XYZ file of C-alpha atoms in Angstrom:
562
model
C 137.177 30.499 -26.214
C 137.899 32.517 -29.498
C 134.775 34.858 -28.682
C 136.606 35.871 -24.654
C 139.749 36.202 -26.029
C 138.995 38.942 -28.828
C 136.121 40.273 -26.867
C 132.833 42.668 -28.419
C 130.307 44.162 -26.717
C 127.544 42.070 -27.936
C 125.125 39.541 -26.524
C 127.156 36.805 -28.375
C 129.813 37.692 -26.146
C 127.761 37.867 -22.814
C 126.464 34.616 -23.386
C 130.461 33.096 -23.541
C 131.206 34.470 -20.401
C 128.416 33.310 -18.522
C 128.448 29.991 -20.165
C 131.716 29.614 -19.204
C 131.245 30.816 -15.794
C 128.448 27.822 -15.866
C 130.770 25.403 -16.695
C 133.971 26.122 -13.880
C 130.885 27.063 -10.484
C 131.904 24.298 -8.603
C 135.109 23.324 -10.286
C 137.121 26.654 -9.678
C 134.824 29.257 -8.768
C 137.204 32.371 -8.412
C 137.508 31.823 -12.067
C 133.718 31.401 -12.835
C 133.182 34.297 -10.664
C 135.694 36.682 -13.013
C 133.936 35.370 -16.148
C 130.133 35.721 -14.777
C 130.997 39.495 -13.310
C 132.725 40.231 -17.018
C 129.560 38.920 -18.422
C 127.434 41.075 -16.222
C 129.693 44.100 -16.938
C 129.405 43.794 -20.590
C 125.505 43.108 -20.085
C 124.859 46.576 -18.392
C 127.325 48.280 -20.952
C 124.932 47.166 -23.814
C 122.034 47.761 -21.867
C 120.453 44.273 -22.868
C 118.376 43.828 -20.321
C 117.717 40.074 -20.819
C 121.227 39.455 -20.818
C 121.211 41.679 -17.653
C 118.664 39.276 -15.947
C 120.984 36.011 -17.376
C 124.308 37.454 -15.941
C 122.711 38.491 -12.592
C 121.460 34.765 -12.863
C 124.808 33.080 -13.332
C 126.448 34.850 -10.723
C 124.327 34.698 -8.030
C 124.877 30.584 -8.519
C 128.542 31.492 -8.276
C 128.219 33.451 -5.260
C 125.939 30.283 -3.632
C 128.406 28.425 -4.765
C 131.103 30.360 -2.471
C 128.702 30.697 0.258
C 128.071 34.235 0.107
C 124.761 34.101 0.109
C 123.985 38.186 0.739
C 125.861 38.645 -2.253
C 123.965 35.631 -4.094
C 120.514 36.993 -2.843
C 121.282 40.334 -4.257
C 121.879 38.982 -7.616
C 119.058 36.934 -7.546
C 116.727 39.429 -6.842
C 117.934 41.614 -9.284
C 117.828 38.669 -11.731
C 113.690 38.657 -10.791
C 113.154 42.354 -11.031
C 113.907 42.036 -14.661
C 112.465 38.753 -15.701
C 109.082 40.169 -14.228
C 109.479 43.204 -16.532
C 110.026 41.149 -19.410
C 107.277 38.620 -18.330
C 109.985 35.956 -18.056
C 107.756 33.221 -16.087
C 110.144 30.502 -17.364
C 113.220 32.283 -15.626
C 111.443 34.046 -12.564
C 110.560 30.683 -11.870
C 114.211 29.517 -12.256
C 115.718 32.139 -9.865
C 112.803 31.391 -7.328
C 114.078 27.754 -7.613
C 118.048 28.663 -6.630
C 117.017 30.706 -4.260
C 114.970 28.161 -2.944
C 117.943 26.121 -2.955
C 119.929 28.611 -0.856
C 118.297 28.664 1.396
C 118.351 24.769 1.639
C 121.750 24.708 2.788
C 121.558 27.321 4.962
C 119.187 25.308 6.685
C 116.371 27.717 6.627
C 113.763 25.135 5.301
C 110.723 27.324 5.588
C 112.287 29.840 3.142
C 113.204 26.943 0.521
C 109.946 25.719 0.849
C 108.749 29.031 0.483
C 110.031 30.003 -2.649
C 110.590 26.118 -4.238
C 106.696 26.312 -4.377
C 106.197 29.902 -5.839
C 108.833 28.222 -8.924
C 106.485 24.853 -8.852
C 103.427 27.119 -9.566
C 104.502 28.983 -12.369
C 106.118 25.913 -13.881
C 103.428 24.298 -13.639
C 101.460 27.655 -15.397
C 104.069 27.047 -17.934
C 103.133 23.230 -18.727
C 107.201 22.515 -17.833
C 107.479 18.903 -16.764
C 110.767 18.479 -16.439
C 111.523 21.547 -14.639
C 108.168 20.934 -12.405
C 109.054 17.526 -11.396
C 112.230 18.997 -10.112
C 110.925 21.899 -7.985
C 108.894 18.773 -6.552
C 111.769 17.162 -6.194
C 113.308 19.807 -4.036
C 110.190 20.447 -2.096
C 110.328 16.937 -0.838
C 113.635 16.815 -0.247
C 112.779 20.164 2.344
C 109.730 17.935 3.645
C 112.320 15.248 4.870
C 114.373 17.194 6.669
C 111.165 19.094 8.330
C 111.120 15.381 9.383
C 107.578 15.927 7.339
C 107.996 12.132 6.001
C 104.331 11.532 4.623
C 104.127 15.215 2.840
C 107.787 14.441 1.675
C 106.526 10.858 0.031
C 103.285 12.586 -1.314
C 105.906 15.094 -3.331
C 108.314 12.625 -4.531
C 105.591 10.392 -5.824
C 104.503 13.511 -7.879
C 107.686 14.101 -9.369
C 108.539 10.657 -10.127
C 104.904 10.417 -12.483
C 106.467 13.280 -13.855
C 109.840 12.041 -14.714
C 108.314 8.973 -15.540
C 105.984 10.497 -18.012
C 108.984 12.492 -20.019
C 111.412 9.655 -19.661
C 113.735 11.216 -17.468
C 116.043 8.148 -16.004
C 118.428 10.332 -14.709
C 115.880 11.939 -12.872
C 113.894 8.801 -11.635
C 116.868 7.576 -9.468
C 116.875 10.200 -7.773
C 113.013 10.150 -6.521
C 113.571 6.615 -6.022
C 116.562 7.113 -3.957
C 115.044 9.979 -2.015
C 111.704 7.533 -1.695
C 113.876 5.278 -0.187
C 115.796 7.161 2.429
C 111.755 8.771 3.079
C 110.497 5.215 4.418
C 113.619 4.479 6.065
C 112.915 7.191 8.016
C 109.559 6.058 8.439
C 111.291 2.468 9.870
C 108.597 1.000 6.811
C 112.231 -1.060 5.684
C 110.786 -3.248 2.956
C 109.342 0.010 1.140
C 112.464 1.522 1.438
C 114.519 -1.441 0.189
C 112.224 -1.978 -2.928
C 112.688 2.099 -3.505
C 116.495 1.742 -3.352
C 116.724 -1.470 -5.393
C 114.689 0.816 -7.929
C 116.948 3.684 -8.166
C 119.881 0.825 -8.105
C 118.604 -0.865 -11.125
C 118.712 2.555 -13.017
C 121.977 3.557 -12.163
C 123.401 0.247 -13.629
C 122.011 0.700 -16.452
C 122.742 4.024 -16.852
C 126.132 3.286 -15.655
C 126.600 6.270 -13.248
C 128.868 5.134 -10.945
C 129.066 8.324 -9.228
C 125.228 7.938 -8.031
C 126.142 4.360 -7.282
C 128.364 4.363 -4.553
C 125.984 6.723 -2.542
C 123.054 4.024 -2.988
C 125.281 1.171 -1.777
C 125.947 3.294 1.367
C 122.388 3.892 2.196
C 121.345 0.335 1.551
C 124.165 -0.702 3.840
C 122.782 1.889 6.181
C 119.294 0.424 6.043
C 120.173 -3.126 6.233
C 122.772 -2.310 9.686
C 120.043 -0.353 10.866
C 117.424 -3.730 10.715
C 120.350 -5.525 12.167
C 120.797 -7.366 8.904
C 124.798 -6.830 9.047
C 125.877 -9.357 6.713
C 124.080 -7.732 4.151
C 125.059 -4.573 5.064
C 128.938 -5.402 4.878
C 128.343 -6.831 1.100
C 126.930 -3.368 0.286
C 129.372 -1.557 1.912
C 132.208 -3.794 0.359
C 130.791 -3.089 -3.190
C 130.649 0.672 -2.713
C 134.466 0.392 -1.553
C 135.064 -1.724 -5.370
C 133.270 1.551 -7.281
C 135.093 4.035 -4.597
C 138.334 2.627 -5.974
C 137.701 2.308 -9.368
C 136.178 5.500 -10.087
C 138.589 7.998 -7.290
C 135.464 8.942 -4.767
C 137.729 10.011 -2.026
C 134.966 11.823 -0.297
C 132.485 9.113 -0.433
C 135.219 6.409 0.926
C 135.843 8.843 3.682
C 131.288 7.986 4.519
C 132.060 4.637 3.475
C 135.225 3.824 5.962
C 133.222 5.080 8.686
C 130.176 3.568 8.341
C 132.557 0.352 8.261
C 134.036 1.163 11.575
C 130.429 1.454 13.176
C 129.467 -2.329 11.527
C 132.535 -3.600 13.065
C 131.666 -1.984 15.847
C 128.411 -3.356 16.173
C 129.608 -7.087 15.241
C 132.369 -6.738 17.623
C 135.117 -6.847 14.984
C 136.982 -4.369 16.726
C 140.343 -4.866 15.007
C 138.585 -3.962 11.543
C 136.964 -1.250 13.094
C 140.201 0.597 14.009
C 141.521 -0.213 10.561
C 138.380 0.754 9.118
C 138.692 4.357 11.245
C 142.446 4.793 10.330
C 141.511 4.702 6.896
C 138.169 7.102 7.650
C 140.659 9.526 9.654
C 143.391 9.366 6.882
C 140.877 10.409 4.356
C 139.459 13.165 6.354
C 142.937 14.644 7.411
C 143.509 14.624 3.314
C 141.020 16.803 2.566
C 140.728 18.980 5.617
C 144.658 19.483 4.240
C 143.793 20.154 0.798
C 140.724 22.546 1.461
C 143.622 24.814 3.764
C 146.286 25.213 1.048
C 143.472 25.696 -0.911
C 142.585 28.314 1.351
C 146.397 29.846 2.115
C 146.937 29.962 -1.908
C 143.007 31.633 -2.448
C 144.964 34.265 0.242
C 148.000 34.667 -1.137
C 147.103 35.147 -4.747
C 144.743 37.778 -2.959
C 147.564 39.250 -1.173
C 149.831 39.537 -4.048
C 147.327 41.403 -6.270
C 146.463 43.891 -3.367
C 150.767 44.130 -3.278
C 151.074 45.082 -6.800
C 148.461 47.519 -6.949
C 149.842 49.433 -4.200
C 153.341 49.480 -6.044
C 151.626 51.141 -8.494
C 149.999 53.575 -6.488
C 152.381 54.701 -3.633
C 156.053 54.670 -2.898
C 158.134 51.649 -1.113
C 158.312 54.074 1.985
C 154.606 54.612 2.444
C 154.081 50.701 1.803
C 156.420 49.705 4.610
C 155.017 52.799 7.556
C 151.638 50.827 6.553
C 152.480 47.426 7.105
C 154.539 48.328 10.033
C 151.026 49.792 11.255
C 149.426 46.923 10.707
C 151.720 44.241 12.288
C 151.618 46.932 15.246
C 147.668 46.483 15.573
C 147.311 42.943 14.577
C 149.901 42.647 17.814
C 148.066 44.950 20.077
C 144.674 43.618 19.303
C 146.032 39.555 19.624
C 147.100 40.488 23.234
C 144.063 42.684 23.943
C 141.970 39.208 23.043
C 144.003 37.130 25.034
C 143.332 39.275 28.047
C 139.687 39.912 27.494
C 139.300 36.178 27.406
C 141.247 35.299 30.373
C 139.207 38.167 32.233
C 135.871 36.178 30.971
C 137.316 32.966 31.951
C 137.843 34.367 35.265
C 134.826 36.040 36.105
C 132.887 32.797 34.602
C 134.894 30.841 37.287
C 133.779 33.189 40.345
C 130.053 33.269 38.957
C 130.392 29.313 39.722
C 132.139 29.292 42.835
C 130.012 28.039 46.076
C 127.727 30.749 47.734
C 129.306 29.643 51.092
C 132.488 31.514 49.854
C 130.731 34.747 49.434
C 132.896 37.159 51.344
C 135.900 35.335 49.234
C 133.856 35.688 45.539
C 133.148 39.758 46.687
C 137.062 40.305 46.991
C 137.346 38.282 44.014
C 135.054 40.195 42.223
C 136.658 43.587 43.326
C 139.888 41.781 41.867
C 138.696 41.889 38.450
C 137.030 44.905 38.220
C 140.045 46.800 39.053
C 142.080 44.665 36.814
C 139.409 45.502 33.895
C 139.834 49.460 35.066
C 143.384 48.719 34.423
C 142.902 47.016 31.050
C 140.423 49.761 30.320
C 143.607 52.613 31.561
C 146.121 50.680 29.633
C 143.997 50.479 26.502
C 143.171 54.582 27.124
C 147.234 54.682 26.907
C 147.721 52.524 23.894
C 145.093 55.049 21.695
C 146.752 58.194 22.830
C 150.157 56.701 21.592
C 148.318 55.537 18.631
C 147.199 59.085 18.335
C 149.911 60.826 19.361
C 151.881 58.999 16.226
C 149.325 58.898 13.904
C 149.787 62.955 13.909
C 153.299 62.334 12.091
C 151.722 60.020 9.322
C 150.896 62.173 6.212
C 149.842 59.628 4.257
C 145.878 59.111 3.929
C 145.768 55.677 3.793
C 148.333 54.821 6.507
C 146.292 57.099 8.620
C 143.023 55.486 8.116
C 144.816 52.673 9.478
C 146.021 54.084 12.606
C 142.070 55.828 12.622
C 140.514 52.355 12.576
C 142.641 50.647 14.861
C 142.514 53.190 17.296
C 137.892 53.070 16.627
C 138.346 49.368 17.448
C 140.501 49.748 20.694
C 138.280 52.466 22.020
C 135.184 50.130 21.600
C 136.465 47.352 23.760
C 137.768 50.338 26.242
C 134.123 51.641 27.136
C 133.122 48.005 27.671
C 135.901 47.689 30.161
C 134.789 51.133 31.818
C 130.942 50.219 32.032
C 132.390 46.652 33.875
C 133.989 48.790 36.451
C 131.553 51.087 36.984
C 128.716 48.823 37.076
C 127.462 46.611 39.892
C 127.289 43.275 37.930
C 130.109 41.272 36.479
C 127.768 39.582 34.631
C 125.092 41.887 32.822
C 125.248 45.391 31.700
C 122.731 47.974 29.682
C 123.848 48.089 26.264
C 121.696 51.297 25.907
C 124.234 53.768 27.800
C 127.053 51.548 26.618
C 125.788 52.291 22.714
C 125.453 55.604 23.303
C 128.671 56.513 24.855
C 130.280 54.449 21.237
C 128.370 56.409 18.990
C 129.257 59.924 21.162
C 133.130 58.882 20.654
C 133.075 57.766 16.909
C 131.024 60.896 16.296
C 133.828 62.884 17.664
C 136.549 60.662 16.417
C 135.257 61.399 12.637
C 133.678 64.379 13.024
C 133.524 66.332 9.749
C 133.299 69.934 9.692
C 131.903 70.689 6.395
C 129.035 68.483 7.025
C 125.943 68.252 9.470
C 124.846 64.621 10.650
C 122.532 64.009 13.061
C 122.387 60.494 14.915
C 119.133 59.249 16.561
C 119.227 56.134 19.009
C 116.327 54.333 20.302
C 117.591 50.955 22.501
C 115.924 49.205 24.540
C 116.352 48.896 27.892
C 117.870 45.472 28.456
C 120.382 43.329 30.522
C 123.279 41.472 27.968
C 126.154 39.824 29.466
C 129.634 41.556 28.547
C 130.574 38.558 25.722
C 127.602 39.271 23.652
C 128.089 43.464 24.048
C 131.590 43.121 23.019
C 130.775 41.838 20.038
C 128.118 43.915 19.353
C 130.459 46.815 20.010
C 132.728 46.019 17.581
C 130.221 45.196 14.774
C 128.349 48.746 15.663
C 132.270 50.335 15.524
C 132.793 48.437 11.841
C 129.220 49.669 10.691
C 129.533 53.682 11.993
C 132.938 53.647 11.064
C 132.170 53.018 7.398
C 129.003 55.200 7.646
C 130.804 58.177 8.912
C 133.694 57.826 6.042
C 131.787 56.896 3.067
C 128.127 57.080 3.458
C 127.727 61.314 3.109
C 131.005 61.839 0.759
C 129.350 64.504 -1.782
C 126.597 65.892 0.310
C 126.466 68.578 3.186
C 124.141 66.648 5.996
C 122.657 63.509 6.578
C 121.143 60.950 9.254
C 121.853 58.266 11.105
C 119.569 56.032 13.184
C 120.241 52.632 15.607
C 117.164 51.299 17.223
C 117.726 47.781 19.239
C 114.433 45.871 20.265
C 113.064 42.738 21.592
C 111.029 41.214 18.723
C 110.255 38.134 20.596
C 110.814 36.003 23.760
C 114.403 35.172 22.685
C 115.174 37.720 19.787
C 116.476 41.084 19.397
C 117.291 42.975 16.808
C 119.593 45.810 15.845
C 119.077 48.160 12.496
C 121.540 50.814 11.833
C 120.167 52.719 8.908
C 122.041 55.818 7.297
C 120.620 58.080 4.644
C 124.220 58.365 2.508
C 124.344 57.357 -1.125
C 124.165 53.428 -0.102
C 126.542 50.170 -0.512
C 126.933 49.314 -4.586
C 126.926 45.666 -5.216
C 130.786 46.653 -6.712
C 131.290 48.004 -2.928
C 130.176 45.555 -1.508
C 132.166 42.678 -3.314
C 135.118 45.323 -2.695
C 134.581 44.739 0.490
C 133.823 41.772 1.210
C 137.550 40.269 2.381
C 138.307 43.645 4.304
C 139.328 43.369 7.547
C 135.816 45.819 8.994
C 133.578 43.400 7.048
C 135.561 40.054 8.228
C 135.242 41.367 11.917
C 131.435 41.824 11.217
C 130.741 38.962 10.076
C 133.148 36.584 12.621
C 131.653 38.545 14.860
C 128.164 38.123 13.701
C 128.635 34.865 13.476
C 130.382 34.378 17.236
C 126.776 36.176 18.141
C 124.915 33.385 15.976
C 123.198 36.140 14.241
C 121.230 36.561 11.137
C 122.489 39.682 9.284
C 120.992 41.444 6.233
C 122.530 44.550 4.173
C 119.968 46.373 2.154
C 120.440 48.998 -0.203
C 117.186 51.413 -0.126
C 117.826 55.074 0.168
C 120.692 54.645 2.139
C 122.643 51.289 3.527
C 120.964 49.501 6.150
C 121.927 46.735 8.266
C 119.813 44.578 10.461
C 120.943 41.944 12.990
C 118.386 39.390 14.730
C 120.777 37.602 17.367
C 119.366 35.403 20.874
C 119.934 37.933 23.697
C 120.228 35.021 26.416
């Protein structure tokens, strides 16, 4: 602690930081994060480029750990790109291992397989047992889930020879547990038992109570699951005695309901709405704690942002911006509100009986003049917005007013291609793109400075939900392109290309040629309000987006057109 608190710039000093950062990923990671980016900070000062690859290392767990995993891939990868000049197999094969584990959770088990077996081979180059029988560890865990059962056995077995050759207890319980949940799976029961009893045996030994309770919960899930219920109540009871004494909330929360299903089962169904009282009281507990851990992760946030703009502007221009903002945040809320009560309705005539056709026809007439009105109204509300954003002088205030006024305008040409297009269901994105990128282009025009936009979109049919959102992403992503991306240079390019790639995937790129997204940018901006609308609305689209920085900023979306 000595060494952070009377900080050099020395490797020494690197290495406390990210060690430290090691210790709180998991336990506070805001704080691990603020040691592992000083760490990486002081690393490129130095120029030490191993420390360079260590700090990139460490905070690319953190990021995982926070699940952002663009900014955790970013770090990863730059993690590799120096281990491989330094012909670092040990730690190339490390990174390849986390990211492996990445993408684990976010369920894209072809990746983690993909990379957990580029780390196995070069541990196993290396003659590293310990870290080989845990990349084969991994692997089989992936195999399970691919529902692979016999590949996932054949794995395990190969890391528990391993770990049984270097002594690694620790490490056998796991295989053996893992082995056991494998045959379950399998319905081969008395493998799975003699697995479990295994990894059991170990953890009693070892004392690791924490491991224990999760092995008494899937024996008393294999033993309910054979029908063997008396047995499976004496395990559940006994991982309710270690829940207790050791303060597992979040396993008694698995535990309690696993009880309600037995009772459920045997018919006890007096214990089994005890038994979910206690499951529901649990869960309520924590989905409590995890939002004030939330509100006080956004308050701290807003309080920082608060003081720094004391510093920098006046009271008066602080309070003109917030007003701005509270006026937006209203005007967009009731936008919403009416956009989805317009969807609701037009979903409702879609489903209405064809022998009420002449009825659905006035219907539909109904609600495309009441979008031409929403579209008029929304036309009104951006040349007030204008009209007052003329008497802001402030920069900032007025980048505000700018963006609110981008994002209105977006849903307004959606609004206008409903009423001026013969289906209340599908329209053409490619004219509807278009028209956006015309408008921003003119909204942020800059004289001093030539840009030339190229658009090549498919011609397609997407129903109004999923173009809304993809309007507002495209506003976010030209917005920021158009403000940031050419500041310093006279001309650049732009181009947005949307294609099918296959039978239920298209895909959206919008590259620009500007000086590109830092990783500092992009953590910058990672809780603004353009990137939280891209991403809840990436996510609303159940898209996969990417953000690459080469010769320029590029994004690509892959999203299900249907």
């Amino acid at each position: 602690m000595h060494i952070i608190e009377t900080p050099k710039l020395d490797t020494i000093t690197v290495n406390a930081y990210c060690g430290l950062s090691s210790e709180l990923v998991g336990v506070d990671n805001e704080q691990a994060k603020s040691f592992a980016l000083k760490g990486l900070a002081i690393s490129n000062e130095i120029k030490n480029t191993k420390m360079q690859g260590y700090a990139n290392h460490v905070t690319g767990i953190v990021y995982d750990y926070m699940g952002v995993a663009d900014s955790a891939l970013i770090h990863y990868e730059k993690s590799i790109e120096i281990k491989r000049t330094l012909n670092d197999l040990d730690g190339e094969a490390s990174t390849l291992l986390n990211i492996g584990v990445l993408y684990f959770y976010q369920k894209d088990y072809e990746k983690s397989l993909f990379y957990a077996k580029q780390s196995l081979e070069m541990y196993k180059k290396l003659n590293n047992e310990k870290r080989t029988s845990a990349a084969l560890n991994n692997i089989g865990a992936t195999y399970r889930l691919l529902k692979k059962y016999d590949e996932a056995i054949e794995t395990y077995n190969e890391a528990l020879a391993l770990k049984e050759k270097v002594n690694d207890s620790l490490g056998m319980t796991s295989v053996f547990l893992n082995l056991g949940i494998a045959y379950q799976n399998k319905e081969m029961y008395a493998e799975a038992e003699a697995y479990l009893l295994k990894s059991l045996a170990i953890q009693k030994k070892l004392d690791d109570e924490s491991r224990l309770i999760n092995t008494y919960i899937t024996l008393a899930n294999l033993n309910i699951e054979q029908e063997k219920f008396t047995a499976g109540k004496e395990y559940i009871e006994k991982s309710i005695e270690v829940g207790k004494r050791k303060d597992l909330p979040h396993e008694m929360s698995s535990v309690y309901k696993l009880y309600a299903y037995l009772d459920n089962l045997t018919g006890d169904y007096e214990s089994a709405y005890t038994h979910l009282n206690e499951y529901i009281k649990l869960k309520d507990q924590f989905e409590k704690a995890d939002r004030k851990k939330e509100m006080d992760k956004l308050e701290t946030v807003y309080q920082t942002k608060e003081k720094e703009k004391e510093i920098e502007v006046s009271n008066t221009i602080i309070k003109n911006r917030n007003k701005a903002l509270w006026v937006i945040s209203i005007i967009v809320a009731v936008l919403l509100i009416l956009a989805f009560w317009l969807f609701w309705l037009r979903y409702k005539l879609h489903k209405s009986n064809k022998q009420l056709n002449v009825l659905v026809k006035q219907k539909e007439d109904l609600v495309k003049e009441i979008h031409h009105r929403v579209k008029n109204n929304l036309q009104v509300i951006s040349s007030l917005l204008n009209m007052h954003v003329r008497k802001v002088e402030d920069p900032q205030s007025k980048k505000i007013f700018d963006d609110g006024i981008s994002r209105i305008q977006a849903m307004s040409l959606i609004h206008q291609n409903i009423y001026s297009h013969s289906s209340l269901q599908q329209l053409k994105p490619k004219d509807y793109i278009e028209k956006l990128v015309q408008q921003l282009f003119i909204t942020y025009q800059i004289p001093d400075k030539s840009i030339k936009i190229t658009t090549d979109i498919e011609d397609m049919d997407l129903d109004i939900e999923k173009l809304m959102s993809l309007g507002l992403i495209l506003n976010e992503i030209l917005s920021n392109a158009f403000k940031y991306a050419f500041n310093g240079s006279q001309q650049g390019e732009i181009d947005i290309s949307m294609k099918t790639i296959s039978q239920n995937k298209v895909e959206l790129k919008v590259k620009d040629s500007g000086k590109g997204i830092t990783i500092e940018m992009m953590d910058a901006s990672a809780n603004s309000l353009g990137m939280r609308l891209i991403n809840a609305f990436s996510e609303k689209l159940d898209a996969e987006m990417n953000i690459t920085n080469t010769n320029g900023t590029k994004y690509k979306l892959v999203f299900n057109p249907n």
